[in-house]
CSV table of C-alpha atoms in Angstrom, one decimal:
chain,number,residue,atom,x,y,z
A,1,UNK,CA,10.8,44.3,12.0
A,2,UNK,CA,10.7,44.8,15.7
A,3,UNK,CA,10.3,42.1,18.1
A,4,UNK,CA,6.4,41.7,19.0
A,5,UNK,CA,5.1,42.8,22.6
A,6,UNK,CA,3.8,40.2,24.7
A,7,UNK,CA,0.8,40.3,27.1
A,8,UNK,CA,2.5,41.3,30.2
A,9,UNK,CA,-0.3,38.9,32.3
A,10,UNK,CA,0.9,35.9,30.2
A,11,UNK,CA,5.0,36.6,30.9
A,12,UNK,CA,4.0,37.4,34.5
A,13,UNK,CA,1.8,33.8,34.7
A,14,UNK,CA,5.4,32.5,32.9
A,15,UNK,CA,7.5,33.9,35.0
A,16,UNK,CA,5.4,32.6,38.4
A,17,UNK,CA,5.2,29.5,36.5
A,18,UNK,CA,9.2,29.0,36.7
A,19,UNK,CA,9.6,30.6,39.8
A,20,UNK,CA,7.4,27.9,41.8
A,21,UNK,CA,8.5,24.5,39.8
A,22,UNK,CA,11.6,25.7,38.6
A,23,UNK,CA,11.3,23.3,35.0
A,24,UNK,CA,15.0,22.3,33.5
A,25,UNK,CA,13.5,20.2,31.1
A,26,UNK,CA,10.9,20.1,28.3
A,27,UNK,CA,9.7,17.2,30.9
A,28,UNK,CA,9.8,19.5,33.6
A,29,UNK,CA,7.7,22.0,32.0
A,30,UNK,CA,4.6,19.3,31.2
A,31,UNK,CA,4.5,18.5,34.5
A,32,UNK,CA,4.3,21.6,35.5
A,33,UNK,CA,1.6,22.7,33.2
A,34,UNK,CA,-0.4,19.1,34.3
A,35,UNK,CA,-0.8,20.3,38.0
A,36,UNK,CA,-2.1,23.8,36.5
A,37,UNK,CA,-4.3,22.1,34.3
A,38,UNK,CA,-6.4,20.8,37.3
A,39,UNK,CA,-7.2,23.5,38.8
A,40,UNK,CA,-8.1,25.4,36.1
A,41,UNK,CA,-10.6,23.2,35.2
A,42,UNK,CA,-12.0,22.6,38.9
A,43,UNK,CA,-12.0,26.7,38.7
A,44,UNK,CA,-13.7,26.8,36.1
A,45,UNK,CA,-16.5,24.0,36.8
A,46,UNK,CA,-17.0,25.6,40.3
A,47,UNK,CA,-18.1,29.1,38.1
A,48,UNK,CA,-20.6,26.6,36.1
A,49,UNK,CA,-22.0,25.4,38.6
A,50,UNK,CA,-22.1,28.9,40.5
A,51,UNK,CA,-23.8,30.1,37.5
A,52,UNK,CA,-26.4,27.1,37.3
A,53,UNK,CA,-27.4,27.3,41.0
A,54,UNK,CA,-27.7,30.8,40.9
A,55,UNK,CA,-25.8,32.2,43.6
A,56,UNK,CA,-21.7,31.1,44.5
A,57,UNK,CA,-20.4,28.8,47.2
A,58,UNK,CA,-19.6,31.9,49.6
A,59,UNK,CA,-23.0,32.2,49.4
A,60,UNK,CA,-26.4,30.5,51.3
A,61,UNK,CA,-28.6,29.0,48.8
A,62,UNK,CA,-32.3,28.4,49.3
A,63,UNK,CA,-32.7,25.1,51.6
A,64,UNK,CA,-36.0,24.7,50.2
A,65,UNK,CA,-34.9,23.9,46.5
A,66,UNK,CA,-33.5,21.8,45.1
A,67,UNK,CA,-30.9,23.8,43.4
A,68,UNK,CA,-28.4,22.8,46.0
A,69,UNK,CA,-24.8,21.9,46.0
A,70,UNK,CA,-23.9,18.1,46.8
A,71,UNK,CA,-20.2,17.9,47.3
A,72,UNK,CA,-17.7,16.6,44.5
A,73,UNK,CA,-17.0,13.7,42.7
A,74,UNK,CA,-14.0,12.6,41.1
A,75,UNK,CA,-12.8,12.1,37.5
A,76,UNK,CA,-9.8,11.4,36.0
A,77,UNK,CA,-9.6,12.9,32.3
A,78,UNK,CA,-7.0,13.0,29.6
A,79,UNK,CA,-5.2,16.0,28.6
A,80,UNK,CA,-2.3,16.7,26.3
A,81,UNK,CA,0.2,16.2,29.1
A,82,UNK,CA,-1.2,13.8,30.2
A,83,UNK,CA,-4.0,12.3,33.1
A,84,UNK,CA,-5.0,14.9,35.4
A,85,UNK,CA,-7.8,14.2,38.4
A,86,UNK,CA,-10.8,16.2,39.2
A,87,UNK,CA,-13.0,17.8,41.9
A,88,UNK,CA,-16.3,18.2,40.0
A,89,UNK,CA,-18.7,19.9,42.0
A,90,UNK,CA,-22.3,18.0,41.7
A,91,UNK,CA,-25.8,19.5,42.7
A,92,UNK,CA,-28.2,17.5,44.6
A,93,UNK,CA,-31.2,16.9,41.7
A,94,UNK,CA,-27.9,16.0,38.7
A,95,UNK,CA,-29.5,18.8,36.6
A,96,UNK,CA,-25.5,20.6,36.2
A,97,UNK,CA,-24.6,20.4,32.9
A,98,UNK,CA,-21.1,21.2,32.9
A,99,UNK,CA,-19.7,22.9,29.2
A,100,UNK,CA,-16.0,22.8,29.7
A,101,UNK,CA,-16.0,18.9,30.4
A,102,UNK,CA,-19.2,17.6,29.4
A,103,UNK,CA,-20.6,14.5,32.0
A,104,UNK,CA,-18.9,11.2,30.7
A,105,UNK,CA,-15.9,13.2,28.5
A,106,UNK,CA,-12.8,12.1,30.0
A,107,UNK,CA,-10.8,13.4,27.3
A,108,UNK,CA,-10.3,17.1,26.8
A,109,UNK,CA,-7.1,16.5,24.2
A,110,UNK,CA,-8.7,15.9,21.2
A,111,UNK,CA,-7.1,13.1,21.0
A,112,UNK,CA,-9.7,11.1,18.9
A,113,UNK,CA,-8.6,13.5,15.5
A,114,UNK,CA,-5.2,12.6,16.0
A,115,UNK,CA,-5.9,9.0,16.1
A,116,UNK,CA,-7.8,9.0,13.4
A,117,UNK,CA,-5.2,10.8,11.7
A,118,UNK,CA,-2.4,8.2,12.0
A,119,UNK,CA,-4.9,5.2,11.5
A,120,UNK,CA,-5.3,7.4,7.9
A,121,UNK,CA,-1.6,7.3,7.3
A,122,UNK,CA,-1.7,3.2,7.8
A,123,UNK,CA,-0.5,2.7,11.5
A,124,UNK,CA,-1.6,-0.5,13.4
A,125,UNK,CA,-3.6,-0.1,16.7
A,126,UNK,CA,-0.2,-1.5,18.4
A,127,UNK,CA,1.6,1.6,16.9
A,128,UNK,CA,-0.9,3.9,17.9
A,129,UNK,CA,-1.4,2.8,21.3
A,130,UNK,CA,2.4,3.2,22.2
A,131,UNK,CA,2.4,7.2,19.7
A,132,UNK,CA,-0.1,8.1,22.1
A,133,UNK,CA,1.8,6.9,25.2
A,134,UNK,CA,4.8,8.1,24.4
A,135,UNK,CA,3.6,11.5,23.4
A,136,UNK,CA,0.7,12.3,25.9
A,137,UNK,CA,1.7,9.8,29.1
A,138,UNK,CA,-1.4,8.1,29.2
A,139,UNK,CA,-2.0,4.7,27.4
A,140,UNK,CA,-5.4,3.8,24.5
A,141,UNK,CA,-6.2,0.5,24.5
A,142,UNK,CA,-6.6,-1.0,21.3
A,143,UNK,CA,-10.4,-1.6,21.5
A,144,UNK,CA,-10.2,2.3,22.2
A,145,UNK,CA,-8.7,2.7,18.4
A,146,UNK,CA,-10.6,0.6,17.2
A,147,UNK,CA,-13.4,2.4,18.7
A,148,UNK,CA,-12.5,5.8,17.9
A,149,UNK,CA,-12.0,4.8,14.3
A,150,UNK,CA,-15.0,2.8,14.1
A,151,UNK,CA,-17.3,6.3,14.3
A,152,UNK,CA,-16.0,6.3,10.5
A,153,UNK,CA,-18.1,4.0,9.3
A,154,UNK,CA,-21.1,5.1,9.6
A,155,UNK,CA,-19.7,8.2,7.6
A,156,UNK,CA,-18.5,5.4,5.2
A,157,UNK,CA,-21.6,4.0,4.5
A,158,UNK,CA,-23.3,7.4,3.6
A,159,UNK,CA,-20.0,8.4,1.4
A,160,UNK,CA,-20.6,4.6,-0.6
A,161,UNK,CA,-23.8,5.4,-1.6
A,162,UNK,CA,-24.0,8.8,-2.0
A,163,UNK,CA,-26.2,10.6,-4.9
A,164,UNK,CA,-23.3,10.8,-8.0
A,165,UNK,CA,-23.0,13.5,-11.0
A,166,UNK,CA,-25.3,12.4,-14.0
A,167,UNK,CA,-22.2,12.3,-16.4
A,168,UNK,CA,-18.6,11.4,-16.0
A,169,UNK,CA,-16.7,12.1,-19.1
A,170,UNK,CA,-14.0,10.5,-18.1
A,171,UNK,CA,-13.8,7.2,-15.7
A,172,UNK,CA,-10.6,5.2,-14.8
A,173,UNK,CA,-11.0,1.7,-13.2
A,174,UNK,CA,-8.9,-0.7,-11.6
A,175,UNK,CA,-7.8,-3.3,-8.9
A,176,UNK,CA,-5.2,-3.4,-6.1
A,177,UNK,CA,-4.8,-6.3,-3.7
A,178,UNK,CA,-4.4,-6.1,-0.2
A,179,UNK,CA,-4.4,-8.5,3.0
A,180,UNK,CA,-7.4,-9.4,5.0
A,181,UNK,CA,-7.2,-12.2,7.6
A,182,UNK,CA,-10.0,-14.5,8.4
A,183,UNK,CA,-9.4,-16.5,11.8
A,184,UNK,CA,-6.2,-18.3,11.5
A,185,UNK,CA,-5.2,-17.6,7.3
A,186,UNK,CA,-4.7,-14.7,5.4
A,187,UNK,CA,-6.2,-14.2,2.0
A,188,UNK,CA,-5.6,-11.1,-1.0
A,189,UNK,CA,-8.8,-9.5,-1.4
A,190,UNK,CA,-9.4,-7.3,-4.6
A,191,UNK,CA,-10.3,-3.3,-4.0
A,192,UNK,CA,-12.1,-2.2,-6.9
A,193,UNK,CA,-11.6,1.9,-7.5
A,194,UNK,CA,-13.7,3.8,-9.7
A,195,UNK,CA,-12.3,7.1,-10.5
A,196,UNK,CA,-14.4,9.8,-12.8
A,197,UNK,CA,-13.4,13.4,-14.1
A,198,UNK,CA,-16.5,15.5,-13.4
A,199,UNK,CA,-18.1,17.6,-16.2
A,200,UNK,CA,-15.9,20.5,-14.3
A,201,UNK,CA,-12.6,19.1,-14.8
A,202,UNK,CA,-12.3,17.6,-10.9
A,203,UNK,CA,-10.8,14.5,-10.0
A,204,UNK,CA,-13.9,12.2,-8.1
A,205,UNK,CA,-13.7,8.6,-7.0
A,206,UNK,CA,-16.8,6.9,-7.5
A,207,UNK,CA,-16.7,4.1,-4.6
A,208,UNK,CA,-14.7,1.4,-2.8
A,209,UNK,CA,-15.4,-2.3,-3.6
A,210,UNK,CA,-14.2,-5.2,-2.1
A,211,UNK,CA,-14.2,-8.6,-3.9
A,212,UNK,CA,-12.0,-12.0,-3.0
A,213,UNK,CA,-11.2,-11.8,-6.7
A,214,UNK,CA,-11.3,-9.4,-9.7
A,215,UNK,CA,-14.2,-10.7,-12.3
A,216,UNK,CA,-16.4,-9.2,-14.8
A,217,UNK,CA,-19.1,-10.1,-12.9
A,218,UNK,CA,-18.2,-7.2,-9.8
A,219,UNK,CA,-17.4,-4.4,-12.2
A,220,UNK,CA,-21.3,-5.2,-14.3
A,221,UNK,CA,-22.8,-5.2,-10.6
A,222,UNK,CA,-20.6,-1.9,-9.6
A,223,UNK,CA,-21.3,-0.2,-13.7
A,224,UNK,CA,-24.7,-0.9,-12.7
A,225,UNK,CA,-24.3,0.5,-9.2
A,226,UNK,CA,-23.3,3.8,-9.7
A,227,UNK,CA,-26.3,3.8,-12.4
A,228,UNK,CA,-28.7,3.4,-9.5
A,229,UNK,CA,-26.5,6.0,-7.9
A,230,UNK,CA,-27.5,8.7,-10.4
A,231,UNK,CA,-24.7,8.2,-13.4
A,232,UNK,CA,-26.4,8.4,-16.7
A,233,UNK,CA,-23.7,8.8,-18.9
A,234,UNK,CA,-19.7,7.9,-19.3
A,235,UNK,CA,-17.7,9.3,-22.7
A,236,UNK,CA,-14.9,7.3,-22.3
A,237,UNK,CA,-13.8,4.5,-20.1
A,238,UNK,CA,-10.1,3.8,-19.7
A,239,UNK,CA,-9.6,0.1,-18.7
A,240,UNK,CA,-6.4,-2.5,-17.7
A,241,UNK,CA,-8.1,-5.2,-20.0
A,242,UNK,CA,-9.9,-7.6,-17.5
A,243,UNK,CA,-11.5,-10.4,-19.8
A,244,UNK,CA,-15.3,-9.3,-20.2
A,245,UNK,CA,-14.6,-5.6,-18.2
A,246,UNK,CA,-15.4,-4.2,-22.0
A,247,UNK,CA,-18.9,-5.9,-22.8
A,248,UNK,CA,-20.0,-5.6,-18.9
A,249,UNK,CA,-19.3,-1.7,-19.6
A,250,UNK,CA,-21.2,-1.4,-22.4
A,251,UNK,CA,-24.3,-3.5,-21.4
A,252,UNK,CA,-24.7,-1.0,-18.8
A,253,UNK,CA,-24.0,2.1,-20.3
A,254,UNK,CA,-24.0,1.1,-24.3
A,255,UNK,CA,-22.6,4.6,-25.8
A,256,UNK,CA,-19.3,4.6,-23.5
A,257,UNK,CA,-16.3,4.3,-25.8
A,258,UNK,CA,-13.8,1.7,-24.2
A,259,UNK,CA,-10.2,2.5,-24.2
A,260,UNK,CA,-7.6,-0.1,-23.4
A,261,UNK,CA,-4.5,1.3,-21.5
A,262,UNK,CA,-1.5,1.4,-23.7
A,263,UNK,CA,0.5,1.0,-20.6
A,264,UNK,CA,-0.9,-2.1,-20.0
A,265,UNK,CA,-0.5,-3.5,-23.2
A,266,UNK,CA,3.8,-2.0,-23.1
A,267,UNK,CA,3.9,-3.9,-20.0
A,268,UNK,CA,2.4,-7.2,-21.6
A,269,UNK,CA,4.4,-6.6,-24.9
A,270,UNK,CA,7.8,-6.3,-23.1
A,271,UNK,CA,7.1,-9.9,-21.2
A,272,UNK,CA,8.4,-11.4,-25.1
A,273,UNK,CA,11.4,-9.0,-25.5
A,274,UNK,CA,14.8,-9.6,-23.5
A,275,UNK,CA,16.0,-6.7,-21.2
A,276,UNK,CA,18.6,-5.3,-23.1
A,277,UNK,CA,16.0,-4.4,-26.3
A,278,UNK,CA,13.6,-2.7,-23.5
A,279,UNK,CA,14.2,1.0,-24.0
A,280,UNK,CA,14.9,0.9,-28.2
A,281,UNK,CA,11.2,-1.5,-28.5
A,282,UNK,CA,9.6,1.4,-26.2
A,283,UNK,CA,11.1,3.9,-28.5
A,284,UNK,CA,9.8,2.5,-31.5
A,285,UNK,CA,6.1,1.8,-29.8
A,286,UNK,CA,6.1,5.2,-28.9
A,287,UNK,CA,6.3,6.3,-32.2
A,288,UNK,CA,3.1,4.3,-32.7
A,289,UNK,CA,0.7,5.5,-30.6
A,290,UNK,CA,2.2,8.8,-30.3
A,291,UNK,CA,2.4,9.7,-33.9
A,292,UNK,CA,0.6,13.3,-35.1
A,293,UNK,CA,-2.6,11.3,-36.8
A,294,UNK,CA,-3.8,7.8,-37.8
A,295,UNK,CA,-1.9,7.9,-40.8
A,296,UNK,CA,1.2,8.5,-39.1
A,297,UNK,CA,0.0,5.7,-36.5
A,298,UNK,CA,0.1,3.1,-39.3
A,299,UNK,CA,2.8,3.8,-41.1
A,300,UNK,CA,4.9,3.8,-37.6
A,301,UNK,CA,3.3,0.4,-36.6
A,302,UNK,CA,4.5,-0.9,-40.2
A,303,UNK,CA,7.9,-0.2,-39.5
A,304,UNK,CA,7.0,-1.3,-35.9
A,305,UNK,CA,6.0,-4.6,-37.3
A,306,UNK,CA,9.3,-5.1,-39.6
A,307,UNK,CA,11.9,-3.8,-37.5
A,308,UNK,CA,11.0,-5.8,-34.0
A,309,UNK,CA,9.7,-9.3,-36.2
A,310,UNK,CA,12.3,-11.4,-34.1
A,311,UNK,CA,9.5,-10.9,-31.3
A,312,UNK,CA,6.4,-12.2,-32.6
A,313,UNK,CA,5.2,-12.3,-29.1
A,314,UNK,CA,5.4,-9.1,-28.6
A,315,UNK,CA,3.8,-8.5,-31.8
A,316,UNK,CA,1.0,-10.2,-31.5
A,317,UNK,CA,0.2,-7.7,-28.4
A,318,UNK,CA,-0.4,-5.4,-30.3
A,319,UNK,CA,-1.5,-6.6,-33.5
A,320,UNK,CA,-4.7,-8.2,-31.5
A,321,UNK,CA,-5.4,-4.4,-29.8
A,322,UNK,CA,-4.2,-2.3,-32.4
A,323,UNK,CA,-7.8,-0.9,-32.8
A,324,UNK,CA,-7.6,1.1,-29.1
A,325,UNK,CA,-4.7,1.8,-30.9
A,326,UNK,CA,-6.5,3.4,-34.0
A,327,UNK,CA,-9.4,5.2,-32.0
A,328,UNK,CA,-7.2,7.1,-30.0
A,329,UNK,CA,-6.9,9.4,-33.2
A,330,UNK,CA,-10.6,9.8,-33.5
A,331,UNK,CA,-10.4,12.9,-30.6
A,332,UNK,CA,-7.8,15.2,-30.3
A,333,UNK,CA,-4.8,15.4,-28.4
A,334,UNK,CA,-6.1,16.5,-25.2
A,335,UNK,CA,-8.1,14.2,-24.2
A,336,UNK,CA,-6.0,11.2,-26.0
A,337,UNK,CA,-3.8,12.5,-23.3
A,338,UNK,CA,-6.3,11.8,-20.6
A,339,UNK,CA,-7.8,7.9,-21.7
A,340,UNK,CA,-4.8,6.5,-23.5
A,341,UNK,CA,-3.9,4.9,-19.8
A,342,UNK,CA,-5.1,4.6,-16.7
A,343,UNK,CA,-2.2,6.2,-14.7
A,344,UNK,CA,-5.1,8.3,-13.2
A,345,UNK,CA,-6.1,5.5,-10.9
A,346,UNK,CA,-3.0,3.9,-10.6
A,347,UNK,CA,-1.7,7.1,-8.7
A,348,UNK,CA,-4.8,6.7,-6.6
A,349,UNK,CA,-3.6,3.1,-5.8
A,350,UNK,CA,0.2,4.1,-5.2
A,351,UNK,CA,-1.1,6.6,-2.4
A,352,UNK,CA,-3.7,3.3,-1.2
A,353,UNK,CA,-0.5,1.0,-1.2
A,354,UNK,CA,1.2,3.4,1.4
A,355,UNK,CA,-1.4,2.2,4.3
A,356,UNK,CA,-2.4,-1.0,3.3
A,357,UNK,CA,1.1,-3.0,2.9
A,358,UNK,CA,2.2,-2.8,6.3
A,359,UNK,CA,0.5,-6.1,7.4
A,360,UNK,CA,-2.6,-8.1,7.5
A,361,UNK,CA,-5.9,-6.1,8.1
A,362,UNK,CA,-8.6,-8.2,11.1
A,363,UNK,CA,-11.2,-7.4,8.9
A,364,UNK,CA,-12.8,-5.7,5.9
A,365,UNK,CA,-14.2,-3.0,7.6
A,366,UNK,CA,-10.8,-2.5,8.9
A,367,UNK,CA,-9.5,-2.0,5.3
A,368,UNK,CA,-12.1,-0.1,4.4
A,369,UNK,CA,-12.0,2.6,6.7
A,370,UNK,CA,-8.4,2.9,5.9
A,371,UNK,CA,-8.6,3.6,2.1
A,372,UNK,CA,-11.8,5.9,3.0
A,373,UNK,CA,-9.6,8.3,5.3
A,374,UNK,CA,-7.1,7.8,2.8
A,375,UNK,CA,-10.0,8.9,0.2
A,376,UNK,CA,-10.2,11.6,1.9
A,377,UNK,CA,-7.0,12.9,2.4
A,378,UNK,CA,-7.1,12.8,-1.6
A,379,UNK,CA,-10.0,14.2,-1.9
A,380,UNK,CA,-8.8,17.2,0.1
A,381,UNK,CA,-5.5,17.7,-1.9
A,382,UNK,CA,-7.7,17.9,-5.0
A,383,UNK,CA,-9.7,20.1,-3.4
A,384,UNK,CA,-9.8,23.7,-5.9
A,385,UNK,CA,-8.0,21.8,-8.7
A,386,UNK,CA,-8.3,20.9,-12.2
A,387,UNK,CA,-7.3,18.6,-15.0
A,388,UNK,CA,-4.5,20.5,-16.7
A,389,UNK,CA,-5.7,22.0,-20.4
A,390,UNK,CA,-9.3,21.6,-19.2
A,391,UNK,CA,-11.0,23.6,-21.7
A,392,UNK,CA,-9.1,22.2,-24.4
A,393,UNK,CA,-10.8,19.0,-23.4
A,394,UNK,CA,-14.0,20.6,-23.3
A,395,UNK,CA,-13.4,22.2,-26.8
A,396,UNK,CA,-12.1,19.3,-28.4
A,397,UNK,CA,-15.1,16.9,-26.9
A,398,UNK,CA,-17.7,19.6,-28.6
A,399,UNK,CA,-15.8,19.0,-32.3
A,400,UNK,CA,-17.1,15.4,-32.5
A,401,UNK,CA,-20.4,15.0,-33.8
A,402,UNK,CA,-21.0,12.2,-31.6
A,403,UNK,CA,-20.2,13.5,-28.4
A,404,UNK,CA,-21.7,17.1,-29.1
A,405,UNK,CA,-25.6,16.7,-28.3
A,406,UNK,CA,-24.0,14.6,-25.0
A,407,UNK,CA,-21.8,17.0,-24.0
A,408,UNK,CA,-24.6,20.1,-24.3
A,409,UNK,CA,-27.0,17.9,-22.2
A,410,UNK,CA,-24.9,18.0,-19.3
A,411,UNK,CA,-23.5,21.7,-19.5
A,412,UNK,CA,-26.7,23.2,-19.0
C-alpha cells in the first residue's frame, strides 16, 4: 500500500511552522501552535463581525447607523494548549453574536467532556484539577469540577424517574456500601441497585437509591416505586436474602416468584466448615443444586446431608432454604441459569466499587452522579447486546402454564 499524499497547503503551513519557531520538543511544538491559535481566532472573529456589519474594516461604514465597529476587548480563553488572549472586535449597539467563541465561552477545548469523563472513572476534584494542569497548562478550580459535573444532575433526576417497561422478567437486587461524609464524620451509606432483563433480552438498571442502612422498609418503598414508574409485572426476582426483602416483594407485585441466591447461601454455608473442606463441601453442594431434575436434586442433598453431618451448621443453611433449592427445577435450565444468583448485579457493583473506594464522597449528590456516569458507561457497553441463549429463555418461559398468558401479554 503506497504511502498517502498529503495536502500540499497543510505540509507547506508545517513546514513555515518549523521554519519560524524552529520546535525541538513536543513542548516546543504546543507553544508554537498556542501563538497560532490567537490569531486564527481574532482572524476569524474580524470575518464575523465583517459579515454582521455588512461591509469589512478596509471599508467606510454608514456613520448614521448603528452598525458600527467599537474597537476590541479582551478575553483570555482556554484551549488544548493551553490560555491564549484575545482581540475581539465589538460593535457599538452589542448586537455581534460571535459563532466561533460564543460571548461568555472562555473555553474552546472541550474540556468539560473530558472532566466529566475522569469524574466517571472515580477521580477526586484534586486529581482532576492537577490532570487538567498538567495536560492543557491552565489550572480548574475545584468549584469548576464540581460545577461542570454538577450539569449532571439535572440529567440524573430525569433518568431516576423515568417512564419504565411494563414487565421485567427478570430483576436482580442488591446493596453496596460506600462513604459519604457529613461535616466532620464519615458514615457507610447503602446504594440500593435494581437491575431488570427487559422482555428483549437487554440488560436495564431500574434506579439508584440511597439509604443509611439496608431494610425491608426501602426495597417495599423502591418495589412500589418503580410500580408508579410503569412496572406491572416481574417473573422472577433473584434476591441476597435481606430479612422481609421476600414479603415486601410480593405485597407489591404478588405473582413474582422469589428466588434466593445460592451463592449467597454457599457463602453463609461455608462460615461452619474449616478451610481445608472448602472446595470438596462446594463439590458436593454443587451436585445439589446442579443436578439434571428435582429428583436428582434430592437424592444429591441426601447424600449431601450424610456425608458433610460433622457440620450441622452448615447444614442447617440449607436445610432451612432448601425450597429455592427445589423451585429452581420448576423452569428449565436456561433460565435456572439466569435467577439461581444474583451475580447479575453483583457485576454491576464490582464496576460501582472501582469509583467509589478511593475515599470519602462531600455529599450524596456527589456519589450519585458518580455511579450515574458510571451507569452510563454500562449502559453503553451493553448497548446492541443480549442475554446469551435468549430465546431459549423465551421458549422455556412459554412451556409453563403459569407464566404463558404473562408472557403473551407483554409480547404483543
Amino acid at each position: 500500500m503506497g504511502k498517502p499524499k498529503r495536502d500540499p497547503n497543510s505540509v507547506d503551513l508545517a513546514n513555515k511552522i518549523i521554519e519560524q519557531y524552529q520546535p525541538e520538543t513536543v513542548e516546543d511544538m504546543q507553544n508554537a501552535l498556542k501563538d497560532i491559535f490567537g490569531p486564527m481566532f481574532e482572524t476569524m472573529l474580524k470575518g464575523e463581525m465583517d459579515h454582521h456589519l455588512g461591509y469589512s474594516s478596509n471599508e467606510k461604514g454608514n456613520k448614521r447607523t448603528e452598525k458600527r465597529r467599537n474597537g476590541y476587548g479582551k478575553k483570555t480563553v482556554k484551549t488544548s494548549t493551553g490560555e491564549v488572549e484575545l482581540e475581539v472586535p465589538r460593535d457599538r449597539d452589542g448586537s455581534f453574536e460571535p459563532h466561533v467563541i460564543p460571548k461568555r465561552q472562555r473555553d474552546v477545548s472541550a474540556i468539560e467532556n473530558k472532566v466529566i469523563a475522569m469524574y466517571a472513572r472515580g477521580m477526586s476534584q484534586r486529581d482532576i484539577s492537577s490532570t487538567i494542569e498538567d495536560i492543557y497548562g491552565f489550572s480548574v478550580s475545584h468549584e469548576m469540577v464540581s460545577n461542570m459535573t454538577d450539569h449532571v444532575l439535572t440529567e440524573l433526576e430525569e433518568w431516576q424517574t423515568r417512564p419504565l417497561q411494563p414487565c421485567y422478567p427478570f430483576v436482580f437486587v442488591d446493596c453496596l456500601y460506600a462513604t459519604i461524609r457529613n461535616d466532620y464524620e464519615t458514615k457507610k451509606y447503602a446504594v440500593y441497585t435494581m437491575l431488570g432483563y427487559t422482555m428483549e433480552g437487554k440488560k436495564e438498571i431500574l434506579g439508584l437509591w440511597l439509604n443509611e442502612t439496608e431494610s425491608k422498609h426501602k426495597w417495599m418503598q423502591i418495589f412500589d416505586e418503580i410500580k408508579t414508574r410503569g412496572v406491572e409485572d416481574i417473573f422472577f426476582l433473584s434476591i441476597d436474602g435481606v430479612s422481609g426483602l421476600e414479603e415486601g416483594a410480593r405485597a407489591i407485585f404478588p405473582a413474582v416468584t422469589v428466588q434466593r441466591c445460592i451463592v449467597h447461601l454457599i457463602r453463609n454455608s461455608l462460615k461452619y466448615v474449616p478451610s481445608k473442606d472448602y472446595k470438596p463441601f462446594t463439590a458436593a453442594l454443587r451436585k445439589v443444586y446442579g443436578a439434571s431434575s428435582l429428583k436428582a436434586c434430592r437424592s444429591a442433598f441426601e447424600t449431601f446431608q450424610q456425608q458433610w453431618s460433622s457440620y450441622p451448621g452448615a447444614i442447617d443453611v440449607w436445610k432451612r432454604h432448601f425450597s429455592h433449592v427445589e423451585q429452581l427445577f420448576d423452569c428449565g435450565s436456561a433460565i435456572r441459569k439466569i435467577m439461581y444468583t444474583t451475580n447479575a448485579v453483583e457485576s454491576v457493583h464490582s464496576s460501582y466499587r472501582k469509583v467509589t473506594q478511593k475515599g470519602a464522597f462531600p455529599n450524596e449528590n456527589a456519589l450519585l452522579k458518580v455511579l450515574y456516569l458510571r451507569t452510563k458507561e454500562l449502559e453503553d457497553k451493553w448497548e446492541g447486546g443480549h442475554i446469551q441463549q435468549w430465546a431459549m429463555v423465551m421458549n422455556q418461559l412459554l412451556i409453563h402454564d403459569h407464566l404463558k398468558d404473562r408472557v403473551l401479554k407483554y409480547l404483543e
